[in-house]
Coordinates of C-alpha atoms and ligand atoms in Angstrom, one line a residue:
M481 CA 26.3 32.3 -92.6
S482 CA 26.6 35.9 -93.6
N483 CA 28.9 38.1 -91.6
V484 CA 26.7 39.7 -88.9
I485 CA 29.4 40.8 -86.5
K486 CA 32.3 43.2 -86.9
E487 CA 34.3 42.6 -83.8
P488 CA 34.1 39.0 -82.4
R489 CA 34.6 38.7 -78.7
T490 CA 37.5 36.5 -77.4
V491 CA 37.7 34.2 -74.5
V492 CA 39.4 35.9 -71.5
R493 CA 39.0 33.3 -68.8
K494 CA 38.2 29.6 -68.7
F495 CA 36.9 27.6 -65.8
L496 CA 36.3 23.8 -65.5
A497 CA 33.2 23.2 -63.3
R498 CA 33.9 20.1 -61.2
P499 CA 31.1 18.3 -59.4
Q500 CA 30.4 19.3 -55.8
R501 CA 27.6 18.5 -53.3
E502 CA 24.6 20.8 -53.0
G503 CA 21.1 20.7 -51.5
V504 CA 20.4 17.2 -50.1
G505 CA 22.4 14.5 -51.9
A506 CA 22.4 16.5 -55.2
T507 CA 25.5 17.3 -57.3
V508 CA 26.2 20.5 -59.1
R509 CA 28.9 21.7 -61.4
R510 CA 29.0 25.3 -60.3
S511 CA 30.8 27.7 -62.5
I512 CA 29.6 31.2 -61.6
G513 CA 29.0 31.6 -57.9
R514 CA 32.1 29.7 -56.8
F515 CA 35.0 31.2 -54.8
E516 CA 37.1 32.2 -57.9
L517 CA 34.1 33.8 -59.7
K518 CA 31.6 35.0 -57.1
Y519 CA 29.7 37.2 -59.5
F520 CA 29.7 38.0 -63.2
D521 CA 27.3 41.0 -63.2
P522 CA 24.3 40.3 -63.4
F523 CA 24.8 36.6 -63.0
L524 CA 25.1 35.1 -59.5
V525 CA 25.1 31.3 -60.0
L526 CA 25.3 28.9 -62.9
D527 CA 24.9 25.2 -61.8
E528 CA 24.8 22.2 -64.1
F529 CA 22.9 20.0 -61.6
S530 CA 22.4 16.3 -61.4
V531 CA 19.9 14.7 -58.9
S532 CA 18.5 11.2 -58.4
G533 CA 15.9 10.5 -55.8
P534 CA 15.8 10.5 -52.8
A535 CA 17.7 13.7 -53.1
G536 CA 17.1 17.2 -54.3
F537 CA 16.5 20.7 -53.0
P538 CA 13.9 20.6 -50.2
D539 CA 12.1 23.7 -48.9
H540 CA 14.2 26.8 -49.2
P541 CA 13.7 30.6 -49.7
H542 CA 14.8 33.1 -52.4
R543 CA 14.8 36.9 -52.4
G544 CA 16.2 39.6 -54.7
F545 CA 16.9 37.7 -58.0
E546 CA 15.5 35.3 -60.6
T547 CA 16.2 31.6 -61.0
V548 CA 16.1 30.1 -64.5
T549 CA 15.8 26.3 -64.6
Y550 CA 16.3 24.6 -68.0
M551 CA 16.0 20.8 -68.0
L552 CA 18.4 18.6 -70.0
Q553 CA 17.4 15.1 -69.0
G554 CA 14.6 13.7 -66.8
A555 CA 12.3 16.0 -64.8
V556 CA 12.1 18.1 -61.6
T557 CA 8.9 18.8 -59.6
H558 CA 8.7 22.2 -58.0
E559 CA 6.2 23.4 -55.4
D560 CA 5.9 26.7 -53.7
F561 CA 4.3 28.2 -50.6
E562 CA 1.5 29.8 -52.6
G563 CA 0.4 26.4 -54.0
H564 CA 2.1 26.9 -57.4
K565 CA 3.3 23.4 -58.4
G566 CA 4.5 21.7 -61.6
T567 CA 7.0 19.4 -63.2
I568 CA 9.7 20.6 -65.6
E569 CA 10.7 18.0 -68.1
A570 CA 13.6 17.8 -70.6
G571 CA 13.7 20.8 -72.8
D572 CA 11.3 22.7 -70.6
L573 CA 12.0 26.1 -69.0
Q574 CA 11.0 27.8 -65.8
W575 CA 11.9 31.4 -65.4
M576 CA 11.1 32.3 -61.8
T577 CA 11.3 35.9 -60.6
A578 CA 11.6 35.4 -56.9
G579 CA 11.4 39.2 -56.2
R580 CA 10.4 39.9 -52.6
G581 CA 10.1 36.2 -51.7
I582 CA 9.5 32.6 -52.8
V583 CA 9.8 29.5 -50.6
H584 CA 9.8 26.3 -52.6
S585 CA 11.1 22.8 -53.1
E586 CA 12.7 21.4 -56.2
M587 CA 12.9 17.6 -56.3
P588 CA 13.6 14.9 -58.9
A589 CA 10.4 13.7 -60.5
G590 CA 11.4 10.4 -62.1
Q591 CA 13.7 7.3 -61.9
G592 CA 17.3 7.7 -62.7
T593 CA 19.3 10.9 -63.0
Q594 CA 17.7 14.2 -63.6
K595 CA 19.9 16.9 -65.2
G596 CA 19.6 20.5 -66.0
L597 CA 21.0 24.0 -65.7
Q598 CA 20.0 26.6 -63.1
L599 CA 21.1 30.2 -63.6
W600 CA 20.6 32.9 -61.0
I601 CA 20.1 36.4 -62.4
N602 CA 20.4 39.4 -60.1
L603 CA 17.6 42.0 -60.0
S604 CA 18.3 45.7 -59.8
S605 CA 17.6 47.5 -56.5
K606 CA 14.3 48.8 -57.9
H607 CA 13.1 45.3 -58.8
K608 CA 14.3 43.3 -55.8
M609 CA 11.0 43.6 -53.9
I610 CA 8.6 43.1 -56.8
E611 CA 5.8 40.4 -56.7
P612 CA 7.1 37.0 -57.5
R613 CA 6.3 35.8 -61.0
Y614 CA 6.7 32.6 -63.1
Q615 CA 7.2 32.2 -66.8
E616 CA 7.0 28.5 -67.8
I617 CA 7.5 27.2 -71.3
T618 CA 7.2 23.6 -72.2
S619 CA 9.8 22.2 -74.7
K620 CA 7.4 22.2 -77.7
D621 CA 6.8 25.9 -77.2
V622 CA 10.5 26.9 -76.8
S623 CA 11.3 28.9 -80.0
E624 CA 13.8 27.2 -82.3
A625 CA 15.7 28.2 -85.4
A626 CA 18.0 26.2 -87.7
K627 CA 20.4 27.2 -90.4
D628 CA 23.6 25.7 -92.1
G629 CA 24.1 22.9 -89.6
I630 CA 23.2 25.1 -86.6
K631 CA 20.2 24.6 -84.3
V632 CA 19.4 27.2 -81.7
R633 CA 16.8 27.1 -78.9
I634 CA 15.9 30.6 -77.9
I635 CA 15.4 30.6 -74.1
A636 CA 15.6 34.4 -73.9
G637 CA 16.4 37.1 -76.4
E638 CA 16.7 36.6 -80.2
A639 CA 18.7 34.5 -82.6
L640 CA 18.4 34.0 -86.4
G641 CA 15.5 36.4 -86.5
I642 CA 13.4 34.4 -83.9
K643 CA 12.5 35.9 -80.6
S644 CA 11.7 34.3 -77.2
P645 CA 8.4 35.3 -75.5
V646 CA 10.2 35.4 -72.1
Y647 CA 10.2 38.8 -70.4
T648 CA 13.6 39.5 -68.8
R649 CA 13.4 42.1 -66.0
T650 CA 17.2 42.3 -66.1
P651 CA 17.9 42.5 -69.9
T652 CA 19.2 39.0 -70.7
M653 CA 19.9 36.6 -73.6
Y654 CA 20.0 32.9 -73.2
L655 CA 20.6 30.7 -76.3
D656 CA 21.1 26.9 -76.5
F657 CA 23.2 26.1 -79.6
T658 CA 23.9 22.7 -81.3
L659 CA 26.5 22.8 -84.0
N660 CA 26.9 19.9 -86.4
P661 CA 30.5 18.8 -87.3
G662 CA 32.0 21.3 -89.7
S663 CA 29.6 24.2 -88.9
H664 CA 30.4 27.7 -87.8
M665 CA 28.1 30.2 -86.0
Q666 CA 27.9 33.9 -85.4
Q667 CA 25.7 35.6 -82.9
P668 CA 25.4 39.3 -82.1
I669 CA 25.7 40.3 -78.5
P670 CA 24.9 43.9 -77.3
V671 CA 28.2 45.7 -76.9
S672 CA 27.8 46.8 -73.2
W673 CA 26.7 43.3 -72.0
N674 CA 28.6 40.7 -70.1
A675 CA 28.5 37.3 -71.8
F676 CA 29.7 33.8 -71.3
V677 CA 29.6 30.3 -72.9
Y678 CA 29.0 27.0 -71.0
I679 CA 29.8 23.9 -73.0
L680 CA 27.4 21.0 -72.5
E681 CA 28.6 18.4 -75.0
G682 CA 31.4 17.9 -77.6
E683 CA 34.2 20.4 -78.2
G684 CA 34.3 23.7 -79.8
I685 CA 36.6 26.6 -80.9
F686 CA 35.4 30.0 -79.5
G687 CA 36.4 33.5 -80.5
N688 CA 39.6 32.9 -82.3
P689 CA 39.6 30.3 -85.1
R690 CA 43.2 29.4 -84.3
S691 CA 42.6 28.7 -80.6
S692 CA 42.5 25.2 -79.2
P693 CA 39.2 23.3 -78.8
I694 CA 37.4 23.5 -75.4
T695 CA 35.4 20.6 -74.0
A696 CA 32.2 20.0 -71.9
H697 CA 31.7 21.5 -68.4
H698 CA 33.9 24.6 -69.1
L699 CA 32.7 28.1 -68.6
L700 CA 34.2 30.7 -70.9
L701 CA 34.1 34.4 -70.0
L702 CA 34.0 36.6 -73.1
D703 CA 35.7 39.9 -73.2
G704 CA 33.6 43.0 -72.7
S705 CA 34.2 44.9 -76.0
G706 CA 33.1 43.0 -79.1
D707 CA 29.6 42.9 -80.7
G708 CA 29.2 39.1 -80.9
L709 CA 30.4 35.5 -80.7
E710 CA 31.9 33.3 -83.3
A711 CA 32.4 29.6 -82.8
W712 CA 33.4 26.6 -84.8
N713 CA 32.9 22.9 -84.6
K714 CA 35.9 21.4 -86.2
S715 CA 35.4 18.0 -84.5
S716 CA 33.5 14.9 -85.7
K717 CA 30.8 15.0 -83.0
S718 CA 28.1 17.5 -82.4
L719 CA 28.8 20.5 -80.1
R720 CA 26.2 21.8 -77.7
F721 CA 26.7 25.0 -75.6
I722 CA 24.7 27.8 -74.1
L723 CA 25.5 31.4 -74.8
V724 CA 24.2 33.8 -72.1
G725 CA 24.5 37.6 -71.9
G726 CA 23.1 40.2 -69.7
E727 CA 23.3 44.0 -69.0
P728 CA 25.4 44.6 -66.0
L729 CA 23.6 46.3 -63.1
G730 CA 26.7 48.0 -61.6
E731 CA 25.3 47.8 -58.1
P732 CA 26.7 46.6 -54.8
V733 CA 25.8 42.9 -54.1
V734 CA 25.4 41.5 -50.7
Q735 CA 24.6 37.8 -50.7
F736 CA 23.6 35.5 -47.9
G737 CA 22.9 32.1 -49.4
P738 CA 19.6 32.4 -51.3
F739 CA 19.1 36.1 -50.4
V740 CA 20.7 38.7 -52.6
M741 CA 20.4 42.4 -51.8
N742 CA 22.4 45.6 -52.1
S743 CA 23.4 46.2 -48.4
Q744 CA 24.0 44.3 -45.2
E745 CA 21.0 46.2 -43.7
E746 CA 18.8 44.7 -46.4
I747 CA 20.1 41.2 -45.7
D748 CA 19.5 41.6 -42.0
Q749 CA 16.0 42.8 -42.8
T750 CA 15.5 39.8 -45.1
V751 CA 16.7 37.3 -42.5
E752 CA 14.2 38.9 -40.0
D753 CA 11.4 38.8 -42.6
Y754 CA 12.0 35.1 -43.3
E755 CA 12.2 34.2 -39.6
N756 CA 9.0 36.3 -38.8
C757 CA 7.2 35.4 -42.0
T758 CA 6.7 39.0 -43.0
N759 CA 7.2 41.3 -46.0
G760 CA 6.4 38.6 -48.6
F761 CA 7.2 35.5 -46.5
E762 CA 3.7 35.4 -44.8
K763 CA 2.7 32.1 -46.4
A764 CA 5.8 30.4 -45.2
R765 CA 4.4 30.2 -41.7
H766 CA 2.2 27.1 -42.1
W767 CA 3.7 25.6 -45.3
K768 CA 5.7 22.5 -45.9
S769 CA 6.1 21.0 -49.4
E770 CA 4.4 17.7 -50.2
S771 CA 7.6 16.3 -51.8
T772 CA 9.5 17.0 -48.6
S773 CA 7.1 14.9 -46.6
V774 CA 7.3 12.2 -49.3
F775 CA 11.0 12.0 -49.1
G776 CA 10.9 12.0 -45.3
Y777 CA 12.9 15.1 -44.4
Ligands
LIG1817 C1 20.9 25.3 -52.7 C2 20.2 27.8 -51.8 C3 19.5 27.2 -52.9 N1 21.5 25.0 -57.3 N2 20.3 23.9 -59.0 C4 21.2 27.1 -51.1 F1 18.6 27.9 -53.5 C5 19.9 26.0 -53.4 C6 19.2 25.4 -54.5 C7 19.9 25.1 -55.8 C8 19.4 24.5 -56.9 C9 18.2 23.9 -57.3 C10 18.1 23.3 -58.5 CL1 16.6 22.6 -59.0 C11 19.1 23.3 -59.4 C12 20.4 24.4 -57.8 C13 21.2 25.4 -56.0 O1 18.1 25.1 -54.4 F2 21.3 24.1 -53.1 C14 21.5 25.9 -51.5 N3 22.5 25.2 -50.9
LIG1818 FE1 15.2 27.2 -55.4

């Protein structure tokens, strides 16, 4: 590949995401959003989740951010309080802007283990109360590019000259890279953005070619100054990782579970809105998901 970056970013922190329980009987490897890394502006949570029925994430609300669900194996059925329903299968993407409010369930759709990634991206104060919106892309329509032993699926942003159609309210890039043994990648990242890598499979060398290889389920925070990422697969197996970057919002964050606002007053208001079914939660009053009844919660 030609030299597209001048100042490669280096790895400044490394976290191993260990499995923990979440939802009802589900398991997540949480990297961003855990105690040691509460927030990586604008990213609130990164979960590599694993669910097998009967288990999942029954009826729950969101306000003030976006959830991005990207399936790796199997399928998840989601259902919301406005009647929006669908199944996300391996390679499919759901970019959900919760805005002022969504109440939904996310439950396994097939036999065996369903796996995926869920990223929570914060919204700026002026976008927290916008109308909810979905952008759903099935696997065959996810933009892909390939070159010199590298394959990249472009969830958001641009790589190798190919752009994703996803609109990101908070400017974000989200790329799913697979590197064949012996290959090397370079990817520009806007200089002012925060960026991280999460390794899904295999082992890779990131930032500095003389550093040691890092294995699956590790989150790597990149330093804030460079203009891109360089990575190498010097192993004999393929390497798969995501590279995610976003423009920091630089705003105060007050989080109460699935509600993320700028102040405690706004959180108190949100709890009140949810309890009273007001200000965007109106349809929660008489709603219960079908899957929740099926699983007998
Ligand atoms: C949750 C609030 C939530 N990680 N990974 C509180 F929104 C959730 C939740 C999820 C989730 C759902 C999927 Cl499909 C994948 C996820 C958290 O729904 F578990 C808690 N405790
Ligand atoms: Fe959810």
